[in-house]
Short mmCIF file of C-alpha atoms in Angstrom, two decimals:
data_model
loop_
_atom_site.label_atom_id
_atom_site.label_comp_id
_atom_site.label_asym_id
_atom_site.label_seq_id
_atom_site.Cartn_x
_atom_site.Cartn_y
_atom_site.Cartn_z
CA MET A 1 -226.19 38.45 17.28
CA HIS A 2 -229.78 38.32 18.36
CA ASP A 3 -229.96 38.31 22.18
CA MET A 4 -232.39 35.42 22.42
CA LEU A 5 -230.00 33.08 20.57
CA ASN A 6 -227.36 33.87 23.15
CA LEU A 7 -229.54 32.58 25.97
CA SER A 8 -229.07 29.07 27.31
CA LEU A 9 -231.72 26.44 26.61
CA THR A 10 -232.83 26.91 30.21
CA GLY A 11 -233.06 30.67 29.78
CA VAL A 12 -234.94 30.61 26.50
CA ALA A 13 -237.32 27.91 27.79
CA GLU A 14 -238.26 30.12 30.72
CA LYS A 15 -239.06 33.00 28.40
CA ILE A 16 -241.08 30.74 26.10
CA ARG A 17 -243.03 29.47 29.10
CA LYS A 18 -243.77 33.02 30.17
CA LYS A 19 -244.79 33.86 26.56
CA GLU A 20 -242.02 36.48 26.38
CA ILE A 21 -240.42 34.78 23.38
CA SER A 22 -242.31 33.44 20.39
CA PRO A 23 -241.17 29.96 19.27
CA VAL A 24 -241.82 31.01 15.67
CA GLU A 25 -239.63 34.11 15.94
CA LEU A 26 -237.01 32.09 17.80
CA THR A 27 -236.92 29.38 15.14
CA GLU A 28 -236.75 31.97 12.36
CA ALA A 29 -233.83 33.63 14.17
CA ALA A 30 -232.05 30.29 14.61
CA LEU A 31 -232.48 29.41 10.93
CA ALA A 32 -231.20 32.85 9.91
CA ARG A 33 -228.23 32.50 12.24
CA ILE A 34 -227.37 29.09 10.78
CA GLU A 35 -227.64 30.38 7.22
CA ALA A 36 -225.39 33.33 8.11
CA THR A 37 -222.65 31.07 9.50
CA GLU A 38 -222.88 28.07 7.16
CA GLY A 39 -220.50 29.62 4.64
CA VAL A 40 -217.76 29.44 7.25
CA LEU A 41 -218.83 26.45 9.34
CA ASN A 42 -220.80 24.08 7.09
CA ALA A 43 -222.20 22.42 10.21
CA TYR A 44 -225.34 21.04 8.54
CA VAL A 45 -226.01 18.31 5.99
CA ARG A 46 -229.46 19.83 5.54
CA LEU A 47 -231.64 22.44 7.11
CA ASN A 48 -235.14 21.43 8.01
CA ALA A 49 -236.84 24.80 7.84
CA ASP A 50 -240.33 23.63 6.84
CA HIS A 51 -240.59 21.08 9.63
CA ALA A 52 -239.04 23.42 12.18
CA LEU A 53 -241.36 26.30 11.38
CA THR A 54 -244.42 24.04 11.36
CA ALA A 55 -243.39 22.61 14.74
CA ALA A 56 -242.75 26.13 16.03
CA ARG A 57 -246.20 27.31 14.95
CA GLU A 58 -247.79 24.29 16.63
CA ALA A 59 -245.75 24.94 19.78
CA GLU A 60 -246.77 28.57 19.82
CA ALA A 61 -250.44 27.72 19.36
CA GLU A 62 -250.29 25.22 22.21
CA ILE A 63 -248.41 27.51 24.57
CA VAL A 64 -250.69 30.52 24.07
CA THR A 65 -253.62 28.27 24.94
CA GLY A 66 -251.95 27.08 28.13
CA ARG A 67 -250.68 23.72 26.94
CA TYR A 68 -246.98 24.07 27.76
CA ARG A 69 -245.21 20.70 27.48
CA GLY A 70 -241.96 21.53 29.25
CA GLU A 71 -238.48 22.93 28.77
CA LEU A 72 -237.94 21.78 25.18
CA HIS A 73 -241.27 23.10 23.92
CA GLY A 74 -240.62 25.48 21.05
CA VAL A 75 -236.83 25.28 21.42
CA PRO A 76 -234.69 24.89 18.25
CA VAL A 77 -232.48 21.79 18.39
CA ALA A 78 -230.55 19.73 15.84
CA LEU A 79 -229.81 16.06 15.17
CA LYS A 80 -226.52 14.56 14.10
CA ASP A 81 -227.18 13.03 10.71
CA LEU A 82 -226.98 9.51 12.10
CA TYR A 83 -230.40 9.94 13.71
CA ASP A 84 -233.41 8.86 11.67
CA MET A 85 -236.16 11.39 11.18
CA GLU A 86 -239.16 10.07 9.31
CA GLY A 87 -239.28 11.16 5.68
CA LEU A 88 -235.75 12.54 5.57
CA PRO A 89 -232.51 10.94 4.44
CA THR A 90 -230.01 9.92 7.10
CA THR A 91 -226.83 10.40 5.12
CA CYS A 92 -224.25 9.80 7.86
CA SER A 93 -222.34 12.44 5.86
CA SER A 94 -221.53 9.72 3.33
CA LYS A 95 -222.11 9.28 -0.39
CA VAL A 96 -222.76 5.62 0.44
CA ARG A 97 -226.12 6.66 1.93
CA HIS A 98 -227.11 9.18 -0.77
CA ASP A 99 -230.32 7.25 -1.49
CA HIS A 100 -231.32 6.51 2.13
CA LEU A 101 -234.71 7.59 3.44
CA ALA A 102 -235.79 7.10 7.05
CA GLU A 103 -239.15 5.36 7.42
CA GLN A 104 -239.60 6.24 11.07
CA ASP A 105 -238.14 8.43 13.80
CA SER A 106 -235.28 7.33 15.99
CA ALA A 107 -236.23 6.98 19.66
CA CYS A 108 -234.57 10.31 20.45
CA THR A 109 -236.20 12.08 17.50
CA ALA A 110 -239.59 10.86 18.67
CA ARG A 111 -238.93 11.98 22.24
CA LEU A 112 -237.73 15.41 21.12
CA LYS A 113 -240.82 15.82 18.92
CA ALA A 114 -243.06 14.71 21.77
CA ALA A 115 -241.38 17.29 24.00
CA GLY A 116 -242.28 19.94 21.42
CA ALA A 117 -238.75 20.77 20.24
CA THR A 118 -238.30 22.29 16.79
CA ILE A 119 -235.70 20.27 14.89
CA VAL A 120 -233.92 22.77 12.64
CA GLY A 121 -231.69 20.35 10.76
CA LYS A 122 -229.29 17.42 10.52
CA THR A 123 -225.68 18.13 11.44
CA HIS A 124 -222.52 16.84 9.83
CA THR A 125 -220.68 13.87 11.26
CA HIS A 126 -217.32 12.41 10.39
CA GLU A 127 -218.39 9.86 7.77
CA PHE A 128 -220.43 7.16 9.56
CA ALA A 129 -219.05 8.51 12.87
CA PHE A 130 -215.80 6.71 12.11
CA GLY A 131 -213.33 9.50 12.84
CA ILE A 132 -212.87 12.60 14.95
CA THR A 133 -212.06 15.42 12.52
CA THR A 134 -215.40 15.96 10.69
CA PRO A 135 -213.57 17.33 7.61
CA THR A 136 -216.73 18.94 6.18
CA THR A 137 -216.97 21.43 9.01
CA GLY A 138 -215.02 24.27 10.64
CA ASN A 139 -214.47 25.10 14.29
CA PRO A 140 -216.45 28.24 15.24
CA TRP A 141 -213.50 29.63 17.22
CA ASN A 142 -211.19 29.30 14.22
CA ALA A 143 -212.55 27.71 11.08
CA GLU A 144 -209.07 26.61 10.01
CA HIS A 145 -209.22 24.13 12.90
CA ILE A 146 -211.30 20.97 13.29
CA PRO A 147 -214.61 21.02 15.19
CA GLY A 148 -213.73 17.58 16.56
CA GLY A 149 -215.87 14.61 15.90
CA SER A 150 -217.51 12.64 15.03
CA SER A 151 -220.37 14.95 16.13
CA GLY A 152 -218.51 17.96 14.71
CA GLY A 153 -221.52 19.68 13.19
CA SER A 154 -223.37 19.47 16.49
CA GLY A 155 -220.47 21.02 18.38
CA ALA A 156 -220.08 23.78 15.81
CA THR A 157 -223.75 24.77 15.72
CA VAL A 158 -224.28 24.73 19.50
CA ALA A 159 -221.15 26.84 20.08
CA SER A 160 -222.06 29.30 17.31
CA ARG A 161 -225.61 29.83 18.64
CA GLY A 162 -227.30 28.07 15.70
CA CYS A 163 -229.46 26.08 18.10
CA PHE A 164 -229.73 25.38 21.83
CA MET A 165 -228.99 21.66 21.85
CA ALA A 166 -227.72 19.19 19.29
CA MET A 167 -227.62 15.43 19.59
CA GLY A 168 -224.37 13.56 19.20
CA SER A 169 -223.21 9.99 19.46
CA ASP A 170 -220.11 8.78 21.27
CA THR A 171 -218.26 5.52 20.49
CA GLY A 172 -214.73 6.64 21.35
CA GLY A 173 -215.42 10.23 22.41
CA SER A 174 -217.57 11.60 19.60
CA ILE A 175 -219.77 13.71 21.89
CA ARG A 176 -217.05 14.85 24.28
CA ILE A 177 -214.34 15.55 21.69
CA PRO A 178 -216.38 18.10 19.67
CA ALA A 179 -217.78 19.53 22.90
CA ALA A 180 -214.23 19.96 24.21
CA VAL A 181 -212.77 21.62 21.12
CA CYS A 182 -215.87 23.76 20.40
CA GLY A 183 -216.27 24.90 24.03
CA THR A 184 -219.63 23.30 24.86
CA ILE A 185 -220.96 20.81 27.37
CA GLY A 186 -221.00 17.25 26.02
CA LEU A 187 -222.81 14.54 27.97
CA LYS A 188 -222.19 10.88 27.24
CA PRO A 189 -224.68 9.08 29.46
CA THR A 190 -224.15 5.59 30.87
CA PHE A 191 -224.25 2.78 28.29
CA GLY A 192 -227.92 1.92 27.84
CA ARG A 193 -229.32 5.07 29.52
CA VAL A 194 -230.61 6.65 26.27
CA SER A 195 -232.01 4.52 23.45
CA ARG A 196 -229.97 4.21 20.26
CA PHE A 197 -232.92 2.89 18.28
CA GLY A 198 -232.91 4.52 14.86
CA VAL A 199 -229.36 5.86 15.12
CA ALA A 200 -226.89 4.44 12.59
CA SER A 201 -224.39 2.29 14.47
CA LEU A 202 -220.64 2.45 14.53
CA SER A 203 -220.13 -0.17 17.27
CA TRP A 204 -223.02 -1.72 19.16
CA SER A 205 -220.82 -2.43 22.18
CA LEU A 206 -219.55 1.12 22.49
CA ASP A 207 -222.16 3.47 20.98
CA HIS A 208 -223.81 5.98 23.30
CA VAL A 209 -226.12 8.86 22.37
CA GLY A 210 -226.47 12.15 24.18
CA PRO A 211 -226.61 15.94 23.94
CA LEU A 212 -224.22 18.82 23.33
CA THR A 213 -225.40 22.01 25.03
CA ARG A 214 -224.08 25.35 26.22
CA THR A 215 -224.70 24.81 29.94
CA VAL A 216 -224.75 21.91 32.37
CA ARG A 217 -228.38 22.52 33.28
CA ASP A 218 -229.30 22.37 29.58
CA ALA A 219 -227.71 18.91 29.39
CA ALA A 220 -229.53 17.78 32.54
CA ILE A 221 -232.84 18.98 31.12
CA THR A 222 -232.23 17.22 27.81
CA LEU A 223 -231.31 13.98 29.56
CA LYS A 224 -234.51 14.19 31.57
CA TRP A 225 -236.49 14.11 28.34
CA LEU A 226 -234.41 11.39 26.66
CA ALA A 227 -233.52 8.83 29.34
CA GLY A 228 -235.44 5.60 29.67
CA TYR A 229 -235.69 1.96 28.74
CA ASP A 230 -236.38 0.97 25.15
CA PRO A 231 -236.56 -2.74 24.26
CA ARG A 232 -235.90 -1.87 20.61
CA ASP A 233 -232.26 -1.16 21.57
CA PRO A 234 -230.62 -4.40 22.76
CA GLY A 235 -228.19 -2.38 24.88
CA SER A 236 -230.93 -0.34 26.58
CA ALA A 237 -230.93 -0.55 30.38
CA ASN A 238 -234.09 -1.09 32.39
CA GLU A 239 -232.92 1.12 35.24
CA THR A 240 -234.75 3.84 37.17
CA VAL A 241 -234.35 7.29 35.66
CA ASP A 242 -233.00 9.69 38.27
CA ASP A 243 -234.08 13.26 38.86
CA TYR A 244 -231.20 15.13 37.22
CA LEU A 245 -232.30 18.61 38.28
CA SER A 246 -233.36 18.64 41.93
CA ALA A 247 -229.82 18.30 43.36
CA LEU A 248 -228.02 20.03 40.52
CA ASP A 249 -227.08 22.99 42.72
CA ALA A 250 -226.17 20.93 45.79
CA GLY A 251 -222.46 21.68 45.36
CA VAL A 252 -219.43 19.47 45.77
CA LYS A 253 -218.71 19.80 49.48
CA GLY A 254 -217.44 16.45 50.73
CA LEU A 255 -217.59 14.72 47.36
CA ARG A 256 -214.49 12.62 46.70
CA ILE A 257 -213.00 13.35 43.29
CA GLY A 258 -210.32 11.05 41.93
CA VAL A 259 -207.37 12.63 40.16
CA PRO A 260 -205.57 10.06 38.02
CA ARG A 261 -201.88 9.48 38.71
CA ASN A 262 -201.42 7.62 35.41
CA TYR A 263 -202.76 7.60 31.85
CA PHE A 264 -204.90 10.73 31.66
CA PHE A 265 -202.08 13.23 32.20
CA ASP A 266 -199.25 11.21 30.65
CA LEU A 267 -199.13 12.90 27.25
CA VAL A 268 -201.18 16.09 27.30
CA ASP A 269 -200.69 19.55 25.85
CA ILE A 270 -199.20 21.88 28.45
CA GLU A 271 -202.06 24.41 28.23
CA VAL A 272 -204.66 21.66 28.56
CA ASN A 273 -202.83 20.25 31.56
CA LYS A 274 -202.59 23.63 33.27
CA ALA A 275 -206.25 24.50 32.67
CA VAL A 276 -207.44 21.16 34.04
CA GLN A 277 -205.21 21.48 37.11
CA VAL A 278 -206.67 24.95 37.76
CA ALA A 279 -210.17 23.50 37.40
CA ILE A 280 -209.32 20.72 39.87
CA SER A 281 -208.10 23.35 42.35
CA LYS A 282 -211.32 25.29 41.84
CA LEU A 283 -213.38 22.22 42.72
CA GLU A 284 -211.23 21.66 45.78
CA SER A 285 -211.81 25.28 46.85
CA LEU A 286 -215.54 24.59 46.52
CA GLY A 287 -215.27 21.74 49.02
CA ALA A 288 -214.45 18.65 46.96
CA VAL A 289 -212.02 16.19 48.50
CA LEU A 290 -209.29 15.25 46.04
CA LYS A 291 -207.79 11.80 46.04
CA GLU A 292 -205.12 10.45 43.73
CA VAL A 293 -206.15 7.26 41.94
CA ASP A 294 -204.55 4.74 39.61
CA ILE A 295 -206.40 3.97 36.39
CA PRO A 296 -206.63 0.17 36.04
CA TYR A 297 -205.82 -1.66 32.83
CA ALA A 298 -204.53 1.58 31.31
CA ASP A 299 -202.41 -0.27 28.75
CA GLN A 300 -205.46 -2.17 27.49
CA ILE A 301 -207.92 0.72 27.03
CA MET A 302 -207.15 1.35 23.37
CA GLY A 303 -206.89 -2.39 22.69
CA VAL A 304 -210.44 -2.91 23.94
CA GLU A 305 -211.69 0.21 22.13
CA PHE A 306 -210.25 -0.80 18.75
CA GLY A 307 -210.76 -4.53 19.31
CA LEU A 308 -214.50 -3.96 19.67
CA CYS A 309 -215.07 -0.98 17.38
CA MET A 310 -213.21 -2.14 14.28
CA PRO A 311 -214.83 -5.56 13.71
CA GLU A 312 -218.29 -4.35 14.77
CA ALA A 313 -218.10 -1.43 12.33
CA SER A 314 -216.97 -3.78 9.58
CA ALA A 315 -219.84 -6.13 10.38
CA TYR A 316 -222.35 -3.25 10.15
CA HIS A 317 -220.87 -2.13 6.82
CA ARG A 318 -220.26 -5.63 5.42
CA GLY A 319 -222.81 -5.43 2.63
CA MET A 320 -222.21 -1.78 1.78
CA LEU A 321 -218.44 -2.29 1.61
CA ARG A 322 -218.92 -5.01 -0.97
CA GLU A 323 -221.45 -3.04 -3.02
CA ARG A 324 -220.27 0.55 -2.74
CA ALA A 325 -216.63 0.58 -1.60
CA ASP A 326 -215.71 3.37 -4.01
CA LEU A 327 -218.22 5.73 -2.38
CA TYR A 328 -216.51 5.69 1.03
CA GLY A 329 -213.91 8.24 2.02
CA GLU A 330 -210.44 6.72 1.99
CA ASP A 331 -209.87 6.89 5.76
CA VAL A 332 -213.13 5.12 6.57
CA ARG A 333 -212.80 2.55 3.78
CA VAL A 334 -209.39 1.34 4.91
CA PHE A 335 -210.59 1.03 8.53
CA LEU A 336 -213.58 -1.02 7.37
CA GLU A 337 -211.38 -3.26 5.24
CA ALA A 338 -208.94 -3.76 8.11
CA GLY A 339 -211.74 -4.52 10.56
CA GLU A 340 -212.80 -7.44 8.35
CA LEU A 341 -209.44 -9.07 9.02
CA ILE A 342 -209.46 -9.03 12.83
CA SER A 343 -209.96 -12.54 14.18
CA ALA A 344 -213.04 -13.46 16.18
CA THR A 345 -210.83 -14.55 19.08
CA ASP A 346 -209.15 -11.12 19.19
CA TYR A 347 -212.62 -9.58 19.30
CA ILE A 348 -213.81 -11.86 22.08
CA THR A 349 -210.59 -11.29 24.00
CA ALA A 350 -211.40 -7.57 23.91
CA LEU A 351 -214.85 -8.34 25.33
CA ARG A 352 -213.33 -10.42 28.13
CA VAL A 353 -210.70 -7.83 29.03
CA ARG A 354 -213.51 -5.29 29.16
CA GLN A 355 -215.24 -7.39 31.84
CA GLN A 356 -212.14 -7.40 34.00
CA MET A 357 -211.70 -3.68 33.42
CA LYS A 358 -215.27 -3.09 34.61
CA ASP A 359 -214.58 -4.94 37.87
CA ALA A 360 -211.38 -2.95 38.43
CA TRP A 361 -213.17 0.38 37.88
CA GLN A 362 -215.82 -0.70 40.37
CA THR A 363 -213.07 -1.21 42.93
CA LEU A 364 -211.61 2.19 42.03
CA TYR A 365 -214.97 3.83 42.81
CA THR A 366 -215.00 2.48 46.37
CA GLU A 367 -212.53 5.29 47.07
CA VAL A 368 -214.07 8.12 45.04
CA ASP A 369 -217.40 9.47 43.81
CA ALA A 370 -216.09 10.62 40.43
CA VAL A 371 -212.90 10.87 38.39
CA ILE A 372 -211.74 14.09 36.75
CA ALA A 373 -209.44 14.22 33.72
CA PRO A 374 -208.78 16.24 30.58
CA SER A 375 -211.49 15.63 27.95
CA VAL A 376 -208.92 15.59 25.15
CA ALA A 377 -205.13 15.76 25.04
CA ALA A 378 -204.88 18.91 22.92
CA PRO A 379 -206.86 21.88 21.64
CA ALA A 380 -208.41 21.59 18.15
CA THR A 381 -205.79 20.75 15.54
CA ARG A 382 -205.62 22.41 12.13
CA ARG A 383 -207.84 20.84 9.50
CA ASP A 384 -204.81 19.82 7.42
CA GLN A 385 -202.88 18.47 10.41
CA GLU A 386 -202.25 14.72 10.52
CA VAL A 387 -200.09 14.33 13.63
CA ILE A 388 -199.47 16.03 16.96
CA ASP A 389 -195.80 16.66 17.70
CA TRP A 390 -195.21 15.99 21.40
CA GLY A 391 -191.52 16.82 21.11
CA GLY A 392 -188.47 14.62 21.31
CA GLY A 393 -189.36 12.99 18.01
CA ASN A 394 -192.65 11.73 19.42
CA GLU A 395 -195.41 12.26 16.87
CA GLU A 396 -198.91 10.88 17.37
CA PRO A 397 -201.62 10.66 14.69
CA VAL A 398 -204.50 13.02 15.46
CA THR A 399 -207.21 10.35 15.80
CA PRO A 400 -205.69 8.23 18.60
CA ALA A 401 -204.43 11.40 20.28
CA PHE A 402 -208.01 12.62 20.65
CA VAL A 403 -209.61 9.25 21.33
CA ARG A 404 -207.34 7.90 24.06
CA LEU A 405 -208.65 10.11 26.87
CA SER A 406 -212.31 9.69 25.98
CA ALA A 407 -212.18 5.93 25.28
CA PRO A 408 -212.08 4.87 28.96
CA ALA A 409 -215.69 5.96 29.47
CA ASN A 410 -216.72 4.13 26.31
CA VAL A 411 -215.16 0.80 27.17
CA THR A 412 -216.41 0.98 30.77
CA GLY A 413 -219.78 2.43 29.74
CA LEU A 414 -219.53 4.98 32.56
CA PRO A 415 -221.20 8.39 32.22
CA SER A 416 -218.92 11.30 31.41
CA VAL A 417 -219.51 14.98 30.87
CA ALA A 418 -217.10 17.35 29.11
CA VAL A 419 -216.97 20.85 30.63
CA PRO A 420 -215.26 23.98 29.21
CA CYS A 421 -212.40 25.22 31.41
CA GLY A 422 -210.59 27.94 29.51
CA PHE A 423 -208.87 28.83 26.28
CA SER A 424 -205.46 28.20 24.78
CA SER A 425 -203.13 31.10 23.98
CA SER A 426 -204.38 30.79 20.40
CA GLY A 427 -207.99 31.23 21.54
CA LEU A 428 -209.18 27.62 21.28
CA PRO A 429 -211.39 26.03 23.97
CA LEU A 430 -210.01 23.72 26.67
CA SER A 431 -212.04 21.14 28.59
CA PHE A 432 -212.11 18.58 31.38
CA GLN A 433 -214.37 15.60 31.83
CA ILE A 434 -215.96 14.12 34.92
CA ILE A 435 -216.51 10.36 34.83
CA GLY A 436 -219.09 8.92 37.19
CA ARG A 437 -220.48 5.64 38.42
CA PRO A 438 -222.94 3.65 36.28
CA PHE A 439 -226.20 5.64 36.03
CA GLY A 440 -224.59 8.34 38.15
CA GLU A 441 -225.37 11.17 35.72
CA ALA A 442 -226.98 13.28 38.45
CA ARG A 443 -223.74 13.37 40.43
CA ILE A 444 -221.37 14.23 37.57
CA LEU A 445 -223.80 16.93 36.40
CA ARG A 446 -223.86 18.29 39.96
CA ILE A 447 -220.04 18.51 39.99
CA ALA A 448 -220.02 20.11 36.54
CA GLN A 449 -222.68 22.58 37.67
CA ALA A 450 -220.65 23.57 40.73
CA TYR A 451 -217.67 24.35 38.51
CA GLU A 452 -219.72 26.14 35.86
CA SER A 453 -221.44 28.28 38.50
CA ALA A 454 -218.04 29.41 39.77
CA THR A 455 -216.64 30.30 36.33
CA ASP A 456 -217.79 32.11 33.20
CA TRP A 457 -216.30 30.06 30.36
CA HIS A 458 -219.75 28.93 29.25
CA THR A 459 -220.80 32.52 28.60
CA ARG A 460 -218.09 33.13 25.99
CA ALA A 461 -219.21 33.07 22.37
CA PRO A 462 -217.12 32.79 19.22
CA SER A 463 -216.99 36.02 17.20
CA LEU A 464 -218.48 34.71 13.99
CA MET B 1 -197.67 -13.91 21.31
CA ASN B 2 -195.48 -11.76 19.08
CA ARG B 3 -197.10 -9.77 16.36
CA ILE B 4 -195.01 -9.66 13.18
CA PRO B 5 -195.32 -7.17 10.34
CA VAL B 6 -198.08 -8.13 7.95
CA THR B 7 -197.28 -8.52 4.24
CA LYS B 8 -199.66 -7.66 1.45
CA GLU B 9 -199.67 -11.34 0.46
CA GLU B 10 -200.96 -12.25 3.92
CA ILE B 11 -203.58 -9.54 3.62
CA GLU B 12 -204.73 -11.13 0.36
CA THR B 13 -205.16 -14.46 2.17
CA LEU B 14 -207.01 -12.90 5.09
CA ALA B 15 -209.29 -10.98 2.73
CA LYS B 16 -210.12 -14.18 0.85
CA ALA B 17 -211.03 -15.84 4.15
CA ALA B 18 -213.34 -12.88 4.86
CA ARG B 19 -214.82 -13.15 1.34
CA LEU B 20 -213.69 -9.58 0.74
CA ASP B 21 -212.55 -8.67 -2.74
CA LEU B 22 -209.54 -6.51 -1.99
CA PRO B 23 -207.97 -5.10 -5.16
CA GLU B 24 -204.21 -5.41 -5.57
CA ASN B 25 -203.73 -1.64 -5.24
CA ARG B 26 -205.28 -1.63 -1.73
CA ARG B 27 -203.41 -4.48 -0.11
CA GLN B 28 -200.31 -2.51 0.90
CA LEU B 29 -202.44 0.23 2.44
CA VAL B 30 -204.53 -2.28 4.39
CA ALA B 31 -201.38 -4.12 5.49
CA LYS B 32 -199.98 -0.90 6.93
CA THR B 33 -203.26 -0.21 8.77
CA MET B 34 -203.40 -3.77 10.10
CA ASP B 35 -199.89 -3.43 11.48
CA GLY B 36 -201.07 -0.50 13.58
CA ILE B 37 -204.19 -2.34 14.69
CA TYR B 38 -202.27 -5.48 15.62
CA GLN B 39 -199.90 -3.39 17.73
CA ILE B 40 -202.86 -2.00 19.64
CA LEU B 41 -204.50 -5.43 20.02
CA ALA B 42 -201.23 -6.92 21.29
CA SER B 43 -201.81 -5.09 24.58
CA LEU B 44 -204.63 -7.54 25.28
CA ASP B 45 -202.42 -10.63 25.04
CA SER B 46 -200.77 -10.05 28.40
CA VAL B 47 -204.02 -10.14 30.38
CA GLU B 48 -204.66 -13.35 32.31
CA LEU B 49 -208.33 -13.97 31.59
CA GLY B 50 -208.94 -17.25 33.39
CA ASP B 51 -212.63 -18.10 33.11
CA THR B 52 -213.78 -14.51 32.57
CA ALA B 53 -216.81 -14.61 30.30
CA PRO B 54 -217.53 -11.87 27.75
CA ALA B 55 -220.66 -9.76 28.12
CA PHE B 56 -223.00 -10.26 25.22
CA ALA B 57 -226.07 -8.10 24.83
CA TYR B 58 -228.35 -11.02 23.90
CA ARG B 59 -231.35 -11.50 26.20
CA ALA B 60 -233.64 -14.47 25.80
CA LYS B 61 -236.66 -12.66 27.24
CA TRP B 62 -239.31 -11.78 24.64
CA GLU B 63 -240.13 -8.09 24.63
CA GLY B 64 -243.71 -6.98 24.08
CA ARG B 65 -244.81 -6.70 20.47
#
């Protein structure tokens, strides 16, 4: 593998700034790397070579004449194919959208272009982001296993060194799940922190957009360029954007980290559990103060998640389901049909329970600065696997098994970052997440950075 | 509020109310899915909500255009 593709975004940006790496050569290398791995991974709906190389040439011309825009300038990145990019289709990995053409850039696309990034392509999603297996795509650590989802293509390409950052979206875990099972960082910012304008919706109440990267600092840098108010997104928050980098290396000494007594460790793969416990001990050894906490409204988390997501998704797809039902994949079609049949009062009840849940989490955070938990309950399942066998006759379908630990940060809207913390005996990545206070991204990134700096999981690369 | 298993005939009625043309060969599949969804939603029934208002995203303020 070419050395420069193995650098972090932070590392490659520094070399671009110093004119030690050419954005054009870097983009050519990234495109070649993607083409070399696509036969196994199929991470991309389409490559965007012409645009990327044009942007790279422009970046190079600007940088050599002293007009360096910042860390993303000349850096190859990718967009989940829910994000509009002017002049290109946004397929959502669905035949339903085969004739779609974006008329303008999504807010994130525009910000990435303005930052000078070279967008190498559009990555595969589970169809319309409504699932967590991304069946089109393989896991770079073992292509017979899922890359997670719904941002599976983004997880696969970041882990396999196809690009330095890829955007995902997260409605029930769709940034953190692929990050966890592909061994990358996955940052779901606070609800409203990053504009969703121009990103196809799954559920307006639960959708978040954010980056998958190979290091914590790369995620902090990306958030710096993406965060901000956008009135075109009705969920966008008009809150001050913090400095995510200045205190990144401040460590965890004295920070109070909540370790859940219930819910998050109730039904978890033994290797995941052990790796997360070791990670918790590592943070304690670095000076964090651990405190056991009880997760409020644990029995209602999935009820709120599904009670909001299902009818909102069906509302978004209402016209398409009536015109093009046969073009949907079976799993998505039946969810959309079922979502049509949920009563409005069930939906509003979910909204009301969510309000009470929010208040209870606020109380929880009077005792702690962050909560740590496994990102997902198990390592990546096989692509043909439908259930996880927990033993004792207890089988759980794959989708709820992966969603239930990520959903709490969706229904509460709290920021959460997934961090690699080891590998299973079969060589698949393991991960924990840190959940913070509203708009507390700087603090959870600081905790993640402390852990990452004390370990080397983020330096491991799949042998593709 | 007990949730009872949903029949495909009930699914047909619900689909009509939603103005959704659900072919005969899909009703059993949707009924099975709805059973699972109703089980998940049942967890919300036990919460005492009092006067708790839902959070809607609507804001009356006009944004600059």
